[in-house]
Amino acid sequence: MAEPVDDSNLLERAIDWVALLRSGSATTDDADRLQRWRAQSPSHEDAFRQAARLYRDLGAMGAELERDKVRSLAARSPVRRLVNRRSLIGGAIAASAVGYLAIKPPLEMWPSLAEMSADYRTGKGEQLDVALAENVSLKLNTQTSIAVRGSGINPSVELINGEAVITAKRQQSEPLVVVAAAGKIASAMGELNIRCIDGSVLATCLAGSITVTHGGRSVELTAGQQVSYSATDPLGRPVAITDPGSLSAWREKLLIFKDKPLAAVISEINRYRPGKIVITDSELGRRLINGTFHTDKLDDFVAQVRQLYAVKVRSLLGGLVLLG
């Protein structure tokens, strides 16, 4: 039976849910109840996403609000059994049934709370075209989350996680600003492919020019150049694209690998394929692989690896596959 909630209180209730998730005291029962709550109506889902965005935007102020909300929720709720580390990891294999348990989900088998707060988000294997403004367009790759700052003709963009091609046609005095990890990418007239996975950023200029700023340094890229940075690595020097075909292949739903370690290939495949493949043999992970794969036809990938390398395959609940 659906939980009775007054529409006027949906946002407040959604804030309670987000505070509970962020508190670290949520149980699997709580997560299951949240899933049912969100599914009651589009208004419930919209309220939850709005609450998640509030926490994302408020920063330190949100942390204070969070503590107050958690105390309030705890006072109204029965005592909960806390999830310990062992039960949390064990629950990862049944994530699709349980829901979203924490800010950084174990084994990355479902979106994080930050990704859930995005204005635009794609699931595994999905792509999305967004006309953000008359002079700004986005193409989101699989498992990509985008937050939009501002509105109208002068928006800015935050790439929370994933990969996107972003095209800007604006005045030089008002370049489009894209935030990724702790850096910024600005372009007035240009097209860029930007990838941000686990805080590591690779920005590539496809047309026009872009300026990348990180850690107090800035570099300008022209078409055919790329640069990388992360929270622990400084902004590098611009380098020429070595394989432009592979870089843009995802827009045609193709993955092209040339002399790539199997571990890196599987890491990328996991972004498109349901479930998660885990290599249990480090030597196997270093084996090199070449090939072109269609992202809509990855069901046979595990069987191909098993045949190619004669490895053992163990399939577990929740789409978890062990190779080794």
Coordinates of C-alpha atoms in Angstrom, one line a residue:
M1 CA 0.0 0.0 0.0
A2 CA 1.4 3.4 -0.9
E3 CA 2.6 5.6 2.0
P4 CA 0.1 8.4 2.5
V5 CA 1.8 11.7 2.1
D6 CA 0.4 15.2 1.8
D7 CA 1.6 16.7 -1.5
S8 CA 2.4 20.0 0.3
N9 CA 4.9 18.1 2.5
L10 CA 6.6 16.0 -0.3
L11 CA 9.8 18.1 -0.4
E12 CA 10.2 18.0 3.4
R13 CA 9.7 14.2 3.4
A14 CA 12.2 13.9 0.5
I15 CA 14.8 16.0 2.5
D16 CA 14.3 13.5 5.4
W17 CA 15.1 10.6 3.0
V18 CA 18.2 12.2 1.6
A19 CA 19.4 13.1 5.1
L20 CA 19.0 9.5 6.2
L21 CA 20.9 8.2 3.2
R22 CA 23.8 10.6 3.9
S23 CA 23.8 9.8 7.6
G24 CA 25.3 6.3 7.0
S25 CA 22.7 4.7 9.3
A26 CA 20.3 3.6 6.5
T27 CA 19.4 -0.1 6.4
T28 CA 18.4 -2.2 3.5
D29 CA 14.8 -2.0 4.7
D30 CA 15.0 1.8 4.6
A31 CA 16.4 1.7 1.0
D32 CA 13.5 -0.6 0.0
R33 CA 11.0 1.8 1.5
L34 CA 12.6 4.7 -0.3
Q35 CA 12.2 2.9 -3.6
R36 CA 8.5 2.4 -3.0
W37 CA 8.1 6.0 -1.8
R38 CA 9.7 7.4 -5.0
A39 CA 7.6 5.1 -7.2
Q40 CA 4.3 6.4 -5.8
S41 CA 4.0 9.2 -8.4
P42 CA 6.1 11.5 -10.6
S43 CA 5.7 14.2 -7.9
H44 CA 7.4 11.9 -5.3
E45 CA 10.3 11.3 -7.7
D46 CA 10.6 15.0 -8.6
A47 CA 10.7 15.9 -4.9
F48 CA 13.4 13.4 -4.2
R49 CA 15.6 14.7 -7.0
Q50 CA 15.0 18.3 -5.8
A51 CA 16.0 17.4 -2.3
A52 CA 19.2 15.7 -3.5
R53 CA 20.1 18.8 -5.6
L54 CA 19.5 21.0 -2.5
Y55 CA 22.1 19.1 -0.5
R56 CA 24.5 19.2 -3.5
D57 CA 24.1 23.0 -3.8
L58 CA 24.1 24.0 -0.1
G59 CA 27.5 22.6 0.7
A60 CA 28.5 23.3 4.3
M61 CA 25.1 24.9 5.1
G62 CA 23.5 21.6 3.8
A63 CA 25.6 19.7 6.3
E64 CA 24.1 21.6 9.2
L65 CA 20.6 21.1 7.8
E66 CA 21.5 17.5 7.3
R67 CA 22.2 16.9 11.0
D68 CA 19.0 18.6 12.1
K69 CA 17.0 16.6 9.7
V70 CA 18.6 13.3 10.7
R71 CA 17.8 14.1 14.4
S72 CA 14.2 14.9 13.5
L73 CA 13.8 11.8 11.5
A74 CA 15.3 9.6 14.2
A75 CA 12.9 11.0 16.7
R76 CA 9.9 10.0 14.6
S77 CA 11.2 6.6 13.5
P78 CA 11.6 3.3 15.3
V79 CA 15.1 2.1 16.2
R80 CA 16.9 0.8 13.1
R81 CA 19.5 -2.0 12.8
L82 CA 22.6 -0.3 11.4
V83 CA 24.2 -1.8 8.3
N84 CA 27.8 -3.0 9.0
R85 CA 30.5 -3.2 6.4
R86 CA 30.0 -6.9 5.8
S87 CA 26.3 -6.7 5.2
L88 CA 26.7 -3.6 3.0
I89 CA 29.2 -5.4 0.7
G90 CA 27.0 -8.5 0.6
G91 CA 24.0 -6.4 -0.3
A92 CA 25.9 -5.1 -3.4
I93 CA 25.1 -8.2 -5.4
A94 CA 21.4 -7.6 -4.9
A95 CA 21.5 -3.8 -5.4
S96 CA 18.9 -3.7 -8.1
A97 CA 16.3 -5.0 -5.6
V98 CA 17.5 -3.1 -2.6
G99 CA 18.0 0.5 -3.9
Y100 CA 20.4 3.2 -3.2
L101 CA 22.2 2.8 0.2
A102 CA 25.0 5.3 0.4
I103 CA 26.8 8.2 -1.2
K104 CA 29.4 5.9 -2.7
P105 CA 27.7 2.6 -3.4
P106 CA 29.8 -0.6 -3.0
L107 CA 31.2 -2.0 -6.2
E108 CA 29.6 1.0 -8.0
M109 CA 26.6 -1.2 -9.0
W110 CA 24.1 1.7 -8.8
P111 CA 24.3 5.5 -9.1
S112 CA 25.7 7.6 -6.2
L113 CA 23.6 10.2 -4.4
A114 CA 25.4 12.9 -6.3
E115 CA 24.5 11.3 -9.6
M116 CA 20.9 10.9 -8.5
S117 CA 20.8 14.7 -8.0
A118 CA 21.7 15.4 -11.6
D119 CA 19.4 17.4 -13.9
Y120 CA 20.2 15.0 -16.7
R121 CA 21.4 11.4 -16.3
T122 CA 21.8 8.3 -18.5
G123 CA 21.8 4.7 -17.4
K124 CA 24.0 1.9 -18.6
G125 CA 24.1 1.8 -22.3
E126 CA 22.0 4.9 -22.8
Q127 CA 22.8 8.1 -24.7
L128 CA 20.9 11.4 -24.5
D129 CA 20.9 14.6 -26.6
V130 CA 20.1 17.8 -24.8
A131 CA 19.5 21.2 -26.3
L132 CA 20.5 23.2 -23.2
A133 CA 20.1 26.6 -24.8
E134 CA 19.9 28.0 -28.3
N135 CA 23.7 28.1 -28.3
V136 CA 24.6 25.1 -26.1
S137 CA 24.0 21.4 -26.9
L138 CA 25.1 18.2 -25.1
K139 CA 25.4 14.6 -26.0
L140 CA 25.6 12.4 -22.9
N141 CA 27.3 9.0 -23.1
T142 CA 26.4 6.0 -20.8
Q143 CA 26.2 6.5 -17.1
T144 CA 26.7 10.3 -17.3
S145 CA 25.3 12.8 -14.9
I146 CA 25.0 16.5 -15.7
A147 CA 24.0 19.4 -13.3
V148 CA 22.9 22.7 -14.8
R149 CA 23.7 26.0 -13.1
G150 CA 21.7 29.0 -14.1
S151 CA 19.1 29.0 -16.9
G152 CA 18.0 30.6 -20.1
I153 CA 20.7 31.7 -22.6
N154 CA 23.6 31.7 -20.1
P155 CA 23.8 28.3 -18.3
S156 CA 26.9 26.6 -17.0
V157 CA 27.4 22.9 -16.7
E158 CA 28.8 20.5 -14.1
L159 CA 29.9 17.1 -15.3
I160 CA 29.4 15.0 -12.1
N161 CA 30.5 11.8 -13.6
G162 CA 30.7 10.2 -17.1
E163 CA 31.4 11.5 -20.6
A164 CA 29.8 14.0 -22.9
V165 CA 30.3 16.0 -26.0
I166 CA 29.5 19.7 -25.5
T167 CA 29.1 22.2 -28.2
A168 CA 29.0 26.0 -27.6
K169 CA 28.4 28.9 -30.0
R170 CA 28.5 31.9 -27.8
Q171 CA 30.0 35.4 -27.5
Q172 CA 33.7 35.5 -26.6
S173 CA 32.8 37.6 -23.6
E174 CA 30.5 34.9 -22.2
P175 CA 32.1 31.5 -22.8
L176 CA 30.3 28.4 -21.6
V177 CA 31.9 27.1 -18.4
V178 CA 32.0 23.4 -17.6
V179 CA 33.0 22.2 -14.1
A180 CA 34.5 18.8 -13.8
A181 CA 36.1 17.5 -10.6
A182 CA 38.1 20.5 -9.3
G183 CA 38.7 22.1 -12.7
K184 CA 36.9 24.2 -15.2
I185 CA 36.7 24.1 -19.0
A186 CA 35.6 27.2 -20.9
S187 CA 34.7 27.6 -24.5
A188 CA 32.9 30.3 -26.5
M189 CA 33.1 28.7 -29.9
G190 CA 34.1 25.1 -29.7
E191 CA 33.2 21.5 -29.3
L192 CA 34.8 19.3 -26.6
N193 CA 34.7 15.7 -25.5
I194 CA 35.0 15.7 -21.7
R195 CA 35.3 12.6 -19.6
C196 CA 35.2 12.5 -15.8
I197 CA 35.5 9.0 -14.2
D198 CA 36.1 8.8 -10.4
G199 CA 37.6 12.3 -10.3
S200 CA 40.0 11.8 -13.3
V201 CA 39.3 14.2 -16.1
L202 CA 40.3 14.0 -19.8
A203 CA 39.3 17.1 -21.8
T204 CA 39.6 17.0 -25.6
C205 CA 39.1 19.8 -28.1
L206 CA 37.2 18.6 -31.1
A207 CA 36.7 21.9 -32.8
G208 CA 37.4 25.6 -32.2
S209 CA 39.3 26.1 -28.9
I210 CA 38.9 25.5 -25.2
T211 CA 40.6 26.7 -22.0
V212 CA 41.2 24.3 -19.2
T213 CA 41.9 25.5 -15.6
H214 CA 42.9 23.4 -12.7
G215 CA 45.1 24.0 -9.6
G216 CA 45.9 27.6 -10.5
R217 CA 47.1 26.8 -14.0
S218 CA 45.4 27.2 -17.4
V219 CA 46.1 25.8 -20.8
E220 CA 44.4 26.5 -24.1
L221 CA 43.6 23.6 -26.5
T222 CA 42.9 23.8 -30.2
A223 CA 41.2 21.1 -32.3
G224 CA 43.0 17.7 -32.0
Q225 CA 44.5 18.3 -28.6
Q226 CA 43.6 17.0 -25.1
V227 CA 44.7 17.4 -21.5
S228 CA 44.1 15.5 -18.3
Y229 CA 44.1 16.2 -14.5
S230 CA 42.7 14.8 -11.3
A231 CA 42.4 15.6 -7.6
T232 CA 45.9 14.2 -7.1
D233 CA 47.5 14.9 -10.5
P234 CA 48.2 18.5 -11.7
L235 CA 47.0 19.8 -15.0
G236 CA 49.2 18.2 -17.7
R237 CA 50.5 19.6 -21.0
P238 CA 48.4 19.6 -24.1
V239 CA 49.0 16.5 -26.3
A240 CA 47.8 15.5 -29.7
I241 CA 45.0 13.0 -30.0
T242 CA 46.6 9.7 -30.9
D243 CA 43.5 7.9 -32.0
P244 CA 40.6 10.2 -33.0
G245 CA 38.5 7.3 -34.3
S246 CA 38.5 5.6 -30.9
L247 CA 37.7 8.8 -29.1
S248 CA 34.5 9.6 -31.0
A249 CA 33.4 6.0 -31.6
W250 CA 31.1 6.0 -28.6
R251 CA 28.8 8.4 -30.4
E252 CA 28.3 5.6 -32.9
K253 CA 27.8 3.1 -30.0
L254 CA 31.2 1.5 -30.7
L255 CA 34.1 0.7 -28.3
I256 CA 37.5 0.4 -30.0
F257 CA 40.4 -1.1 -28.1
K258 CA 44.0 -1.3 -29.4
D259 CA 46.6 -3.1 -27.2
K260 CA 44.6 -2.3 -24.0
P261 CA 45.0 -4.3 -20.8
L262 CA 42.0 -6.6 -20.2
A263 CA 41.5 -4.9 -16.8
A264 CA 41.1 -1.5 -18.5
V265 CA 38.8 -2.9 -21.2
I266 CA 36.5 -4.5 -18.6
S267 CA 36.4 -1.3 -16.6
E268 CA 35.0 0.4 -19.7
I269 CA 32.7 -2.5 -20.6
N270 CA 31.2 -2.3 -17.1
R271 CA 30.0 1.2 -17.9
Y272 CA 27.8 -0.2 -20.7
R273 CA 26.9 -3.7 -19.7
P274 CA 24.3 -4.6 -16.9
G275 CA 25.9 -5.9 -13.7
K276 CA 29.6 -5.9 -13.1
I277 CA 32.5 -8.0 -14.3
V278 CA 35.4 -8.4 -11.8
I279 CA 38.8 -9.8 -12.6
T280 CA 40.2 -11.9 -9.7
D281 CA 43.5 -12.7 -11.4
S282 CA 45.9 -9.7 -11.7
E283 CA 48.0 -11.5 -14.4
L284 CA 44.9 -12.0 -16.5
G285 CA 44.1 -8.3 -16.1
R286 CA 47.4 -7.4 -17.7
R287 CA 46.8 -9.4 -20.9
L288 CA 46.4 -7.1 -23.9
I289 CA 43.3 -7.1 -26.1
N290 CA 42.3 -5.7 -29.5
G291 CA 38.8 -5.4 -30.8
T292 CA 35.7 -3.4 -31.7
F293 CA 32.5 -4.0 -29.7
H294 CA 29.0 -2.6 -30.3
T295 CA 27.6 -1.3 -27.0
D296 CA 24.2 -2.8 -27.8
K297 CA 25.8 -6.3 -28.2
L298 CA 27.9 -6.9 -25.1
D299 CA 26.0 -9.9 -23.8
D300 CA 28.6 -12.3 -25.4
F301 CA 31.6 -10.4 -24.0
V302 CA 32.2 -12.7 -21.0
A303 CA 31.9 -15.8 -23.2
Q304 CA 34.4 -14.4 -25.7
V305 CA 36.9 -13.7 -22.9
R306 CA 36.4 -17.2 -21.5
Q307 CA 37.1 -18.8 -24.9
L308 CA 40.0 -16.5 -25.7
Y309 CA 41.9 -16.9 -22.4
A310 CA 40.5 -20.2 -21.1
V311 CA 39.5 -18.7 -17.7
K312 CA 37.0 -19.7 -15.1
V313 CA 33.7 -17.7 -15.0
R314 CA 31.6 -17.5 -11.9
S315 CA 28.2 -15.8 -12.1
L316 CA 26.6 -14.4 -8.9
L317 CA 23.3 -12.7 -8.0
G318 CA 22.8 -9.1 -9.2
G319 CA 24.8 -9.6 -12.5
L320 CA 28.1 -9.9 -10.7
V321 CA 30.6 -12.0 -12.8
L322 CA 34.0 -13.1 -11.5
L323 CA 36.8 -13.9 -14.0
G324 CA 39.9 -15.7 -13.0

